[in-house]
Amino acid sequence: MLNIAKFLCKNAQMEDWDSYKYILAVGRHGSLSAAARSLSVNHTTVSRRITAIEEKMNVRLFDRIAKNFVPTDAGHKAIASSERIEKEVFALRREIASKDTEIAGPLQITVADQLYQTYIADIVHAFMALYPQIDITVRTASENFNLSKREADVAIRVGDQPDSHLFGRRIMRQNRCFYISNAYLAQLRSTDGTIDKSTNIKFINHVEWSSTILDELKKVYPGCNEILKTDAMIVLLTAVKRGIGVSRLPCFLGESDPDLVPLPGCTPTKNKDIWALTHPDLKNVSRIRLFMQFVSDGLKNHTDTFLGKQ
């Protein structure tokens, strides 16, 4: 049988060099459509490339079962070989990028959309004014982009502890609290301005939260009940702003919105930390190092807001 690894290496001419990407995409996603989405091409391109690779190698890599592509024995070997090639390609790209000392060129940033909308946008705008030769791309999708594959150069992430293989710093600690809209608060208050602890306060939940979040609120307001559940922070925030109910929010979201106030009787509690991260191979790239320091300094100017001390 043809040696898959030797074929992929020996045939790494310009027109064949990215063949491994198609093998990996189909192997990882199991269908043409999903593989095509991951590569930002159409599914016919993926089908054509896989067929061409199989014909050139004279071996079947995937069995077509309904709409699924299932790796054959040769396919599993091709996927394993392609993964090794992928690691080497990305390592080479990072090594080349690490020699870049210019304060110019592309810079890809990934950050949660709510954090970008509230604070990072202004910081990025100020950075662009100081360094106009740096070409910035901001990616705000919810998934964690792979820094090893250069899907992003700098990640602003929220977490207790970053991946051990990444380089970076903790920018700041932050808190969270239960927030309520001014309009809903006015509805709940009695004539003396207080809220009856037994009041049926409506709680907006997140699908990833455990029951302890509602239990925490019930310690202060035993009569509260869940009225809505969502998987998106933007939906949760909008619902609170509209007066549909109360919910727990990062303090930087609640404190920066004039329509929201902390729910009386509730105090801020510790939230996950905010980090600026990059791949260790890129830590000395001038524009990356500059931006990580710049965003760190910029966010620290709002420490009280992030801790809920307004």
PDB file of C-alpha atoms in Angstrom:
ATOM      1  CA  MET A   1       0.000   0.000   0.000  1.00  0.00           C
ATOM      2  CA  LEU A   2       1.107   3.549  -0.713  1.00  0.00           C
ATOM      3  CA  ASN A   3       2.932   5.197   2.206  1.00  0.00           C
ATOM      4  CA  ILE A   4       0.546   8.061   3.043  1.00  0.00           C
ATOM      5  CA  ALA A   5       3.095  10.186   4.906  1.00  0.00           C
ATOM      6  CA  LYS A   6       5.658   9.931   2.098  1.00  0.00           C
ATOM      7  CA  PHE A   7       3.055  10.847  -0.489  1.00  0.00           C
ATOM      8  CA  LEU A   8       1.929  13.969   1.385  1.00  0.00           C
ATOM      9  CA  CYS A   9       5.522  15.088   1.862  1.00  0.00           C
ATOM     10  CA  LYS A  10       6.867  14.255  -1.598  1.00  0.00           C
ATOM     11  CA  ASN A  11       3.868  15.804  -3.330  1.00  0.00           C
ATOM     12  CA  ALA A  12       3.959  19.043  -1.366  1.00  0.00           C
ATOM     13  CA  GLN A  13       4.293  21.074  -4.534  1.00  0.00           C
ATOM     14  CA  MET A  14       2.563  24.449  -4.659  1.00  0.00           C
ATOM     15  CA  GLU A  15      -0.652  23.067  -6.127  1.00  0.00           C
ATOM     16  CA  ASP A  16      -0.784  20.161  -3.627  1.00  0.00           C
ATOM     17  CA  TRP A  17       0.617  21.760  -0.480  1.00  0.00           C
ATOM     18  CA  ASP A  18      -2.763  22.454   1.150  1.00  0.00           C
ATOM     19  CA  SER A  19      -4.212  19.006   0.423  1.00  0.00           C
ATOM     20  CA  TYR A  20      -3.762  18.094   4.077  1.00  0.00           C
ATOM     21  CA  LYS A  21      -6.248  20.836   5.023  1.00  0.00           C
ATOM     22  CA  TYR A  22      -9.018  19.140   3.106  1.00  0.00           C
ATOM     23  CA  ILE A  23      -8.174  15.710   4.514  1.00  0.00           C
ATOM     24  CA  LEU A  24      -8.157  17.124   8.061  1.00  0.00           C
ATOM     25  CA  ALA A  25     -11.353  19.116   7.629  1.00  0.00           C
ATOM     26  CA  VAL A  26     -13.332  16.148   6.334  1.00  0.00           C
ATOM     27  CA  GLY A  27     -11.788  13.831   8.921  1.00  0.00           C
ATOM     28  CA  ARG A  28     -12.592  16.202  11.783  1.00  0.00           C
ATOM     29  CA  HIS A  29     -16.094  17.227  10.733  1.00  0.00           C
ATOM     30  CA  GLY A  30     -17.327  14.084   8.996  1.00  0.00           C
ATOM     31  CA  SER A  31     -19.252  15.770   6.188  1.00  0.00           C
ATOM     32  CA  LEU A  32     -18.611  17.953   3.145  1.00  0.00           C
ATOM     33  CA  SER A  33     -20.810  20.819   4.327  1.00  0.00           C
ATOM     34  CA  ALA A  34     -19.236  21.062   7.781  1.00  0.00           C
ATOM     35  CA  ALA A  35     -15.729  20.753   6.330  1.00  0.00           C
ATOM     36  CA  ALA A  36     -16.535  23.448   3.762  1.00  0.00           C
ATOM     37  CA  ARG A  37     -17.731  25.838   6.494  1.00  0.00           C
ATOM     38  CA  SER A  38     -14.531  25.326   8.475  1.00  0.00           C
ATOM     39  CA  LEU A  39     -12.437  26.120   5.376  1.00  0.00           C
ATOM     40  CA  SER A  40     -14.674  28.971   4.120  1.00  0.00           C
ATOM     41  CA  VAL A  41     -15.184  27.284   0.746  1.00  0.00           C
ATOM     42  CA  ASN A  42     -18.185  25.592  -0.865  1.00  0.00           C
ATOM     43  CA  HIS A  43     -18.829  21.878  -0.467  1.00  0.00           C
ATOM     44  CA  THR A  44     -18.203  21.135  -4.156  1.00  0.00           C
ATOM     45  CA  THR A  45     -14.646  22.406  -3.759  1.00  0.00           C
ATOM     46  CA  VAL A  46     -14.094  20.041  -0.842  1.00  0.00           C
ATOM     47  CA  SER A  47     -15.600  17.119  -2.758  1.00  0.00           C
ATOM     48  CA  ARG A  48     -13.463  17.851  -5.815  1.00  0.00           C
ATOM     49  CA  ARG A  49     -10.256  18.149  -3.775  1.00  0.00           C
ATOM     50  CA  ILE A  50     -10.851  14.924  -1.827  1.00  0.00           C
ATOM     51  CA  THR A  51     -11.645  13.006  -5.030  1.00  0.00           C
ATOM     52  CA  ALA A  52      -8.511  14.403  -6.714  1.00  0.00           C
ATOM     53  CA  ILE A  53      -6.347  13.416  -3.747  1.00  0.00           C
ATOM     54  CA  GLU A  54      -7.766   9.896  -3.706  1.00  0.00           C
ATOM     55  CA  GLU A  55      -7.231   9.488  -7.448  1.00  0.00           C
ATOM     56  CA  LYS A  56      -3.666  10.751  -7.260  1.00  0.00           C
ATOM     57  CA  MET A  57      -2.877   8.492  -4.303  1.00  0.00           C
ATOM     58  CA  ASN A  58      -4.811   5.602  -5.876  1.00  0.00           C
ATOM     59  CA  VAL A  59      -6.448   4.840  -2.530  1.00  0.00           C
ATOM     60  CA  ARG A  60      -9.843   5.492  -0.968  1.00  0.00           C
ATOM     61  CA  LEU A  61      -9.572   7.728   2.084  1.00  0.00           C
ATOM     62  CA  PHE A  62     -13.251   8.048   3.006  1.00  0.00           C
ATOM     63  CA  ASP A  63     -16.275   5.820   2.646  1.00  0.00           C
ATOM     64  CA  ARG A  64     -19.362   7.803   1.616  1.00  0.00           C
ATOM     65  CA  ILE A  65     -22.210   6.703   3.879  1.00  0.00           C
ATOM     66  CA  ALA A  66     -25.311   8.828   3.274  1.00  0.00           C
ATOM     67  CA  LYS A  67     -24.060  12.391   3.802  1.00  0.00           C
ATOM     68  CA  ASN A  68     -21.225  11.306   6.084  1.00  0.00           C
ATOM     69  CA  PHE A  69     -17.584  10.710   5.182  1.00  0.00           C
ATOM     70  CA  VAL A  70     -16.124   7.903   7.284  1.00  0.00           C
ATOM     71  CA  PRO A  71     -12.320   7.431   7.204  1.00  0.00           C
ATOM     72  CA  THR A  72     -10.986   4.136   5.883  1.00  0.00           C
ATOM     73  CA  ASP A  73      -7.797   2.634   7.346  1.00  0.00           C
ATOM     74  CA  ALA A  74      -5.845   4.622   4.786  1.00  0.00           C
ATOM     75  CA  GLY A  75      -7.918   7.672   5.680  1.00  0.00           C
ATOM     76  CA  HIS A  76      -6.996   7.397   9.355  1.00  0.00           C
ATOM     77  CA  LYS A  77      -3.311   7.234   8.380  1.00  0.00           C
ATOM     78  CA  ALA A  78      -3.736  10.244   6.085  1.00  0.00           C
ATOM     79  CA  ILE A  79      -5.427  12.213   8.854  1.00  0.00           C
ATOM     80  CA  ALA A  80      -2.645  11.374  11.321  1.00  0.00           C
ATOM     81  CA  SER A  81       0.045  12.344   8.792  1.00  0.00           C
ATOM     82  CA  SER A  82      -1.837  15.529   7.927  1.00  0.00           C
ATOM     83  CA  GLU A  83      -2.021  16.494  11.598  1.00  0.00           C
ATOM     84  CA  ARG A  84       1.761  16.211  11.855  1.00  0.00           C
ATOM     85  CA  ILE A  85       2.181  18.338   8.726  1.00  0.00           C
ATOM     86  CA  GLU A  86      -0.275  20.893  10.094  1.00  0.00           C
ATOM     87  CA  LYS A  87       1.695  21.246  13.328  1.00  0.00           C
ATOM     88  CA  GLU A  88       4.922  21.744  11.389  1.00  0.00           C
ATOM     89  CA  VAL A  89       3.347  24.327   9.071  1.00  0.00           C
ATOM     90  CA  PHE A  90       1.946  26.382  11.950  1.00  0.00           C
ATOM     91  CA  ALA A  91       5.199  26.078  13.893  1.00  0.00           C
ATOM     92  CA  LEU A  92       7.092  27.402  10.856  1.00  0.00           C
ATOM     93  CA  ARG A  93       4.653  30.298  10.489  1.00  0.00           C
ATOM     94  CA  ARG A  94       5.005  31.222  14.171  1.00  0.00           C
ATOM     95  CA  GLU A  95       8.812  31.020  13.935  1.00  0.00           C
ATOM     96  CA  ILE A  96       8.809  33.365  10.946  1.00  0.00           C
ATOM     97  CA  ALA A  97       6.375  35.735  12.675  1.00  0.00           C
ATOM     98  CA  SER A  98       8.492  35.779  15.855  1.00  0.00           C
ATOM     99  CA  LYS A  99      11.332  37.443  13.903  1.00  0.00           C
ATOM    100  CA  ASP A 100       9.065  40.364  13.039  1.00  0.00           C
ATOM    101  CA  THR A 101      10.269  43.446  14.943  1.00  0.00           C
ATOM    102  CA  GLU A 102       8.306  46.037  12.991  1.00  0.00           C
ATOM    103  CA  ILE A 103       5.508  48.000  14.625  1.00  0.00           C
ATOM    104  CA  ALA A 104       3.416  47.377  11.547  1.00  0.00           C
ATOM    105  CA  GLY A 105       1.511  44.596   9.840  1.00  0.00           C
ATOM    106  CA  PRO A 106      -1.512  42.432  10.692  1.00  0.00           C
ATOM    107  CA  LEU A 107      -2.777  41.894  14.229  1.00  0.00           C
ATOM    108  CA  GLN A 108      -5.745  39.606  14.920  1.00  0.00           C
ATOM    109  CA  ILE A 109      -7.559  40.001  18.229  1.00  0.00           C
ATOM    110  CA  THR A 110     -10.278  37.816  19.695  1.00  0.00           C
ATOM    111  CA  VAL A 111     -12.506  39.031  22.521  1.00  0.00           C
ATOM    112  CA  ALA A 112     -16.036  38.419  23.830  1.00  0.00           C
ATOM    113  CA  ASP A 113     -18.502  40.758  22.131  1.00  0.00           C
ATOM    114  CA  GLN A 114     -19.897  42.313  25.347  1.00  0.00           C
ATOM    115  CA  LEU A 115     -16.412  43.144  26.559  1.00  0.00           C
ATOM    116  CA  TYR A 116     -15.555  44.628  23.169  1.00  0.00           C
ATOM    117  CA  GLN A 117     -18.709  46.749  23.040  1.00  0.00           C
ATOM    118  CA  THR A 118     -18.247  48.210  26.509  1.00  0.00           C
ATOM    119  CA  TYR A 119     -14.496  48.854  26.826  1.00  0.00           C
ATOM    120  CA  ILE A 120     -12.208  47.146  24.316  1.00  0.00           C
ATOM    121  CA  ALA A 121     -13.600  49.083  21.335  1.00  0.00           C
ATOM    122  CA  ASP A 122     -12.368  52.401  22.742  1.00  0.00           C
ATOM    123  CA  ILE A 123      -9.006  50.878  23.652  1.00  0.00           C
ATOM    124  CA  VAL A 124      -8.560  49.430  20.148  1.00  0.00           C
ATOM    125  CA  HIS A 125      -9.540  52.766  18.596  1.00  0.00           C
ATOM    126  CA  ALA A 126      -6.927  54.602  20.686  1.00  0.00           C
ATOM    127  CA  PHE A 127      -4.297  51.992  19.790  1.00  0.00           C
ATOM    128  CA  MET A 128      -5.069  52.383  16.083  1.00  0.00           C
ATOM    129  CA  ALA A 129      -4.597  56.142  16.358  1.00  0.00           C
ATOM    130  CA  LEU A 130      -1.152  55.655  17.909  1.00  0.00           C
ATOM    131  CA  TYR A 131      -0.052  52.884  15.530  1.00  0.00           C
ATOM    132  CA  PRO A 132      -1.803  53.422  12.176  1.00  0.00           C
ATOM    133  CA  GLN A 133       0.547  51.002  10.400  1.00  0.00           C
ATOM    134  CA  ILE A 134      -0.858  48.059  12.350  1.00  0.00           C
ATOM    135  CA  ASP A 135      -3.726  46.404  10.483  1.00  0.00           C
ATOM    136  CA  ILE A 136      -6.165  45.164  13.150  1.00  0.00           C
ATOM    137  CA  THR A 137      -8.820  42.485  12.796  1.00  0.00           C
ATOM    138  CA  VAL A 138     -11.226  41.906  15.709  1.00  0.00           C
ATOM    139  CA  ARG A 139     -12.976  38.540  16.001  1.00  0.00           C
ATOM    140  CA  THR A 140     -15.816  38.337  18.533  1.00  0.00           C
ATOM    141  CA  ALA A 141     -17.227  34.853  17.961  1.00  0.00           C
ATOM    142  CA  SER A 142     -18.096  32.931  21.103  1.00  0.00           C
ATOM    143  CA  GLU A 143     -15.687  30.040  20.505  1.00  0.00           C
ATOM    144  CA  ASN A 144     -12.050  30.137  21.550  1.00  0.00           C
ATOM    145  CA  PHE A 145      -9.888  30.685  18.483  1.00  0.00           C
ATOM    146  CA  ASN A 146      -6.765  28.533  18.264  1.00  0.00           C
ATOM    147  CA  LEU A 147      -3.681  30.665  18.902  1.00  0.00           C
ATOM    148  CA  SER A 148      -1.357  27.827  17.887  1.00  0.00           C
ATOM    149  CA  LYS A 149      -2.888  27.917  14.406  1.00  0.00           C
ATOM    150  CA  ARG A 150      -2.656  31.735  14.224  1.00  0.00           C
ATOM    151  CA  GLU A 151      -6.469  32.024  14.118  1.00  0.00           C
ATOM    152  CA  ALA A 152      -5.758  34.977  16.399  1.00  0.00           C
ATOM    153  CA  ASP A 153      -2.596  36.664  17.648  1.00  0.00           C
ATOM    154  CA  VAL A 154      -3.968  37.974  20.941  1.00  0.00           C
ATOM    155  CA  ALA A 155      -6.904  36.638  22.933  1.00  0.00           C
ATOM    156  CA  ILE A 156      -8.643  38.619  25.657  1.00  0.00           C
ATOM    157  CA  ARG A 157     -10.233  35.804  27.624  1.00  0.00           C
ATOM    158  CA  VAL A 158     -12.195  35.316  30.807  1.00  0.00           C
ATOM    159  CA  GLY A 159     -11.263  32.330  32.930  1.00  0.00           C
ATOM    160  CA  ASP A 160      -9.895  31.043  36.222  1.00  0.00           C
ATOM    161  CA  GLN A 161      -6.692  29.816  34.601  1.00  0.00           C
ATOM    162  CA  PRO A 162      -5.561  30.076  30.959  1.00  0.00           C
ATOM    163  CA  ASP A 163      -4.274  27.146  28.931  1.00  0.00           C
ATOM    164  CA  SER A 164      -0.842  26.202  30.225  1.00  0.00           C
ATOM    165  CA  HIS A 165       0.699  26.326  26.729  1.00  0.00           C
ATOM    166  CA  LEU A 166      -0.160  30.027  26.262  1.00  0.00           C
ATOM    167  CA  PHE A 167       1.816  33.088  27.320  1.00  0.00           C
ATOM    168  CA  GLY A 168       0.198  36.114  28.899  1.00  0.00           C
ATOM    169  CA  ARG A 169      -0.863  37.990  31.951  1.00  0.00           C
ATOM    170  CA  ARG A 170      -3.845  38.455  34.189  1.00  0.00           C
ATOM    171  CA  ILE A 171      -5.147  41.900  33.314  1.00  0.00           C
ATOM    172  CA  MET A 172      -7.506  42.187  36.248  1.00  0.00           C
ATOM    173  CA  ARG A 173      -9.891  40.473  38.590  1.00  0.00           C
ATOM    174  CA  GLN A 174     -13.602  41.128  38.274  1.00  0.00           C
ATOM    175  CA  ASN A 175     -16.850  40.634  40.158  1.00  0.00           C
ATOM    176  CA  ARG A 176     -20.456  39.871  39.287  1.00  0.00           C
ATOM    177  CA  CYS A 177     -23.757  40.815  40.899  1.00  0.00           C
ATOM    178  CA  PHE A 178     -27.521  40.567  40.446  1.00  0.00           C
ATOM    179  CA  TYR A 179     -28.805  43.524  38.432  1.00  0.00           C
ATOM    180  CA  ILE A 180     -32.261  44.956  37.847  1.00  0.00           C
ATOM    181  CA  SER A 181     -33.621  47.683  35.586  1.00  0.00           C
ATOM    182  CA  ASN A 182     -34.677  50.977  37.152  1.00  0.00           C
ATOM    183  CA  ALA A 183     -38.193  50.460  35.768  1.00  0.00           C
ATOM    184  CA  TYR A 184     -38.621  46.956  37.237  1.00  0.00           C
ATOM    185  CA  LEU A 185     -37.154  48.104  40.556  1.00  0.00           C
ATOM    186  CA  ALA A 186     -39.751  50.881  40.747  1.00  0.00           C
ATOM    187  CA  GLN A 187     -42.498  48.266  40.261  1.00  0.00           C
ATOM    188  CA  LEU A 188     -41.192  46.113  43.105  1.00  0.00           C
ATOM    189  CA  ARG A 189     -40.687  48.835  45.686  1.00  0.00           C
ATOM    190  CA  SER A 190     -43.397  49.518  48.236  1.00  0.00           C
ATOM    191  CA  THR A 191     -44.394  53.022  49.299  1.00  0.00           C
ATOM    192  CA  ASP A 192     -41.554  53.154  51.839  1.00  0.00           C
ATOM    193  CA  GLY A 193     -38.998  52.351  49.116  1.00  0.00           C
ATOM    194  CA  THR A 194     -38.183  48.820  50.286  1.00  0.00           C
ATOM    195  CA  ILE A 195     -38.776  45.456  48.593  1.00  0.00           C
ATOM    196  CA  ASP A 196     -40.713  42.768  50.441  1.00  0.00           C
ATOM    197  CA  LYS A 197     -38.401  39.741  50.727  1.00  0.00           C
ATOM    198  CA  SER A 198     -41.275  37.405  49.806  1.00  0.00           C
ATOM    199  CA  THR A 199     -41.954  39.253  46.534  1.00  0.00           C
ATOM    200  CA  ASN A 200     -42.099  37.016  43.456  1.00  0.00           C
ATOM    201  CA  ILE A 201     -39.020  38.461  41.757  1.00  0.00           C
ATOM    202  CA  LYS A 202     -38.622  37.133  38.214  1.00  0.00           C
ATOM    203  CA  PHE A 203     -35.232  35.551  37.541  1.00  0.00           C
ATOM    204  CA  ILE A 204     -33.626  35.176  34.090  1.00  0.00           C
ATOM    205  CA  ASN A 205     -31.376  32.129  33.981  1.00  0.00           C
ATOM    206  CA  HIS A 206     -28.574  30.946  31.690  1.00  0.00           C
ATOM    207  CA  VAL A 207     -28.649  27.363  30.418  1.00  0.00           C
ATOM    208  CA  GLU A 208     -25.050  26.773  31.530  1.00  0.00           C
ATOM    209  CA  TRP A 209     -25.637  27.936  35.099  1.00  0.00           C
ATOM    210  CA  SER A 210     -26.250  25.461  37.872  1.00  0.00           C
ATOM    211  CA  SER A 211     -29.193  25.686  40.255  1.00  0.00           C
ATOM    212  CA  THR A 212     -26.928  27.316  42.845  1.00  0.00           C
ATOM    213  CA  ILE A 213     -27.328  30.695  41.092  1.00  0.00           C
ATOM    214  CA  LEU A 214     -31.072  30.779  41.737  1.00  0.00           C
ATOM    215  CA  ASP A 215     -30.470  29.375  45.236  1.00  0.00           C
ATOM    216  CA  GLU A 216     -28.078  32.254  45.890  1.00  0.00           C
ATOM    217  CA  LEU A 217     -30.770  34.773  44.974  1.00  0.00           C
ATOM    218  CA  LYS A 218     -33.379  32.937  47.060  1.00  0.00           C
ATOM    219  CA  LYS A 219     -31.261  33.481  50.166  1.00  0.00           C
ATOM    220  CA  VAL A 220     -32.100  37.176  49.818  1.00  0.00           C
ATOM    221  CA  TYR A 221     -35.505  36.909  48.126  1.00  0.00           C
ATOM    222  CA  PRO A 222     -37.097  33.522  48.924  1.00  0.00           C
ATOM    223  CA  GLY A 223     -40.069  34.277  46.676  1.00  0.00           C
ATOM    224  CA  CYS A 224     -38.086  34.614  43.432  1.00  0.00           C
ATOM    225  CA  ASN A 225     -38.757  32.254  40.532  1.00  0.00           C
ATOM    226  CA  GLU A 226     -37.212  31.520  37.142  1.00  0.00           C
ATOM    227  CA  ILE A 227     -39.187  33.083  34.289  1.00  0.00           C
ATOM    228  CA  LEU A 228     -36.804  32.750  31.325  1.00  0.00           C
ATOM    229  CA  LYS A 229     -33.729  30.769  30.309  1.00  0.00           C
ATOM    230  CA  THR A 230     -31.279  31.583  27.502  1.00  0.00           C
ATOM    231  CA  ASP A 231     -27.926  30.440  26.123  1.00  0.00           C
ATOM    232  CA  ALA A 232     -26.766  33.931  25.083  1.00  0.00           C
ATOM    233  CA  MET A 233     -25.482  36.704  27.333  1.00  0.00           C
ATOM    234  CA  ILE A 234     -26.805  39.376  24.945  1.00  0.00           C
ATOM    235  CA  VAL A 235     -30.340  37.946  25.313  1.00  0.00           C
ATOM    236  CA  LEU A 236     -29.972  37.828  29.077  1.00  0.00           C
ATOM    237  CA  LEU A 237     -28.721  41.427  29.233  1.00  0.00           C
ATOM    238  CA  THR A 238     -31.478  42.679  26.928  1.00  0.00           C
ATOM    239  CA  ALA A 239     -34.157  40.924  28.988  1.00  0.00           C
ATOM    240  CA  VAL A 240     -32.891  42.569  32.178  1.00  0.00           C
ATOM    241  CA  LYS A 241     -32.794  45.984  30.511  1.00  0.00           C
ATOM    242  CA  ARG A 242     -36.383  45.519  29.287  1.00  0.00           C
ATOM    243  CA  GLY A 243     -37.568  44.852  32.829  1.00  0.00           C
ATOM    244  CA  ILE A 244     -38.507  41.222  32.194  1.00  0.00           C
ATOM    245  CA  GLY A 245     -36.636  40.147  35.308  1.00  0.00           C
ATOM    246  CA  VAL A 246     -33.349  40.212  37.208  1.00  0.00           C
ATOM    247  CA  SER A 247     -30.183  38.257  36.525  1.00  0.00           C
ATOM    248  CA  ARG A 248     -26.554  37.912  37.471  1.00  0.00           C
ATOM    249  CA  LEU A 249     -24.237  39.937  35.252  1.00  0.00           C
ATOM    250  CA  PRO A 250     -20.545  40.774  35.176  1.00  0.00           C
ATOM    251  CA  CYS A 251     -20.208  44.066  37.042  1.00  0.00           C
ATOM    252  CA  PHE A 252     -18.627  45.739  34.011  1.00  0.00           C
ATOM    253  CA  LEU A 253     -21.906  45.207  32.138  1.00  0.00           C
ATOM    254  CA  GLY A 254     -24.228  46.212  34.947  1.00  0.00           C
ATOM    255  CA  GLU A 255     -22.259  49.219  36.169  1.00  0.00           C
ATOM    256  CA  SER A 256     -21.708  50.665  32.704  1.00  0.00           C
ATOM    257  CA  ASP A 257     -25.423  50.644  31.808  1.00  0.00           C
ATOM    258  CA  PRO A 258     -27.453  53.622  33.113  1.00  0.00           C
ATOM    259  CA  ASP A 259     -30.662  51.565  32.925  1.00  0.00           C
ATOM    260  CA  LEU A 260     -29.392  49.001  35.443  1.00  0.00           C
ATOM    261  CA  VAL A 261     -28.605  48.999  39.165  1.00  0.00           C
ATOM    262  CA  PRO A 262     -27.557  46.267  41.586  1.00  0.00           C
ATOM    263  CA  LEU A 263     -30.531  44.482  43.101  1.00  0.00           C
ATOM    264  CA  PRO A 264     -30.922  45.844  46.665  1.00  0.00           C
ATOM    265  CA  GLY A 265     -29.657  43.401  49.259  1.00  0.00           C
ATOM    266  CA  CYS A 266     -27.215  41.708  46.855  1.00  0.00           C
ATOM    267  CA  THR A 267     -23.452  42.292  46.958  1.00  0.00           C
ATOM    268  CA  PRO A 268     -20.816  41.560  44.275  1.00  0.00           C
ATOM    269  CA  THR A 269     -19.118  38.154  44.295  1.00  0.00           C
ATOM    270  CA  LYS A 270     -15.959  36.952  42.566  1.00  0.00           C
ATOM    271  CA  ASN A 271     -16.146  36.338  38.828  1.00  0.00           C
ATOM    272  CA  LYS A 272     -13.522  34.776  36.556  1.00  0.00           C
ATOM    273  CA  ASP A 273     -10.379  36.810  35.820  1.00  0.00           C
ATOM    274  CA  ILE A 274      -9.600  38.611  32.565  1.00  0.00           C
ATOM    275  CA  TRP A 275      -6.414  37.634  30.709  1.00  0.00           C
ATOM    276  CA  ALA A 276      -4.426  38.845  27.702  1.00  0.00           C
ATOM    277  CA  LEU A 277      -2.865  35.820  25.985  1.00  0.00           C
ATOM    278  CA  THR A 278      -0.744  34.909  22.974  1.00  0.00           C
ATOM    279  CA  HIS A 279       1.334  31.971  21.789  1.00  0.00           C
ATOM    280  CA  PRO A 280       4.787  31.806  23.458  1.00  0.00           C
ATOM    281  CA  ASP A 281       6.488  31.911  20.037  1.00  0.00           C
ATOM    282  CA  LEU A 282       4.912  35.330  19.401  1.00  0.00           C
ATOM    283  CA  LYS A 283       5.448  37.018  22.763  1.00  0.00           C
ATOM    284  CA  ASN A 284       8.349  39.148  21.473  1.00  0.00           C
ATOM    285  CA  VAL A 285       6.642  40.337  18.291  1.00  0.00           C
ATOM    286  CA  SER A 286       6.606  44.104  18.772  1.00  0.00           C
ATOM    287  CA  ARG A 287       3.027  44.848  17.767  1.00  0.00           C
ATOM    288  CA  ILE A 288       1.691  41.940  19.844  1.00  0.00           C
ATOM    289  CA  ARG A 289       3.691  42.928  22.909  1.00  0.00           C
ATOM    290  CA  LEU A 290       2.635  46.564  22.526  1.00  0.00           C
ATOM    291  CA  PHE A 291      -1.042  45.750  22.195  1.00  0.00           C
ATOM    292  CA  MET A 292      -1.079  43.381  25.188  1.00  0.00           C
ATOM    293  CA  GLN A 293       0.448  46.091  27.375  1.00  0.00           C
ATOM    294  CA  PHE A 294      -1.854  48.756  25.926  1.00  0.00           C
ATOM    295  CA  VAL A 295      -5.068  46.799  26.503  1.00  0.00           C
ATOM    296  CA  SER A 296      -3.925  45.848  30.000  1.00  0.00           C
ATOM    297  CA  ASP A 297      -3.277  49.463  30.959  1.00  0.00           C
ATOM    298  CA  GLY A 298      -6.537  50.586  29.353  1.00  0.00           C
ATOM    299  CA  LEU A 299      -8.729  48.101  31.202  1.00  0.00           C
ATOM    300  CA  LYS A 300      -7.061  48.767  34.545  1.00  0.00           C
ATOM    301  CA  ASN A 301      -8.356  52.335  34.331  1.00  0.00           C
ATOM    302  CA  HIS A 302     -11.815  50.831  34.924  1.00  0.00           C
ATOM    303  CA  THR A 303     -10.929  48.573  37.857  1.00  0.00           C
ATOM    304  CA  ASP A 304     -13.689  49.899  40.130  1.00  0.00           C
ATOM    305  CA  THR A 305     -16.319  49.270  37.458  1.00  0.00           C
ATOM    306  CA  PHE A 306     -15.188  45.672  36.957  1.00  0.00           C
ATOM    307  CA  LEU A 307     -15.304  45.101  40.721  1.00  0.00           C
ATOM    308  CA  GLY A 308     -18.720  46.748  41.109  1.00  0.00           C
ATOM    309  CA  LYS A 309     -17.438  49.582  43.280  1.00  0.00           C
ATOM    310  CA  GLN A 310     -19.103  52.447  41.415  1.00  0.00           C
TER     311      GLN A 310
END
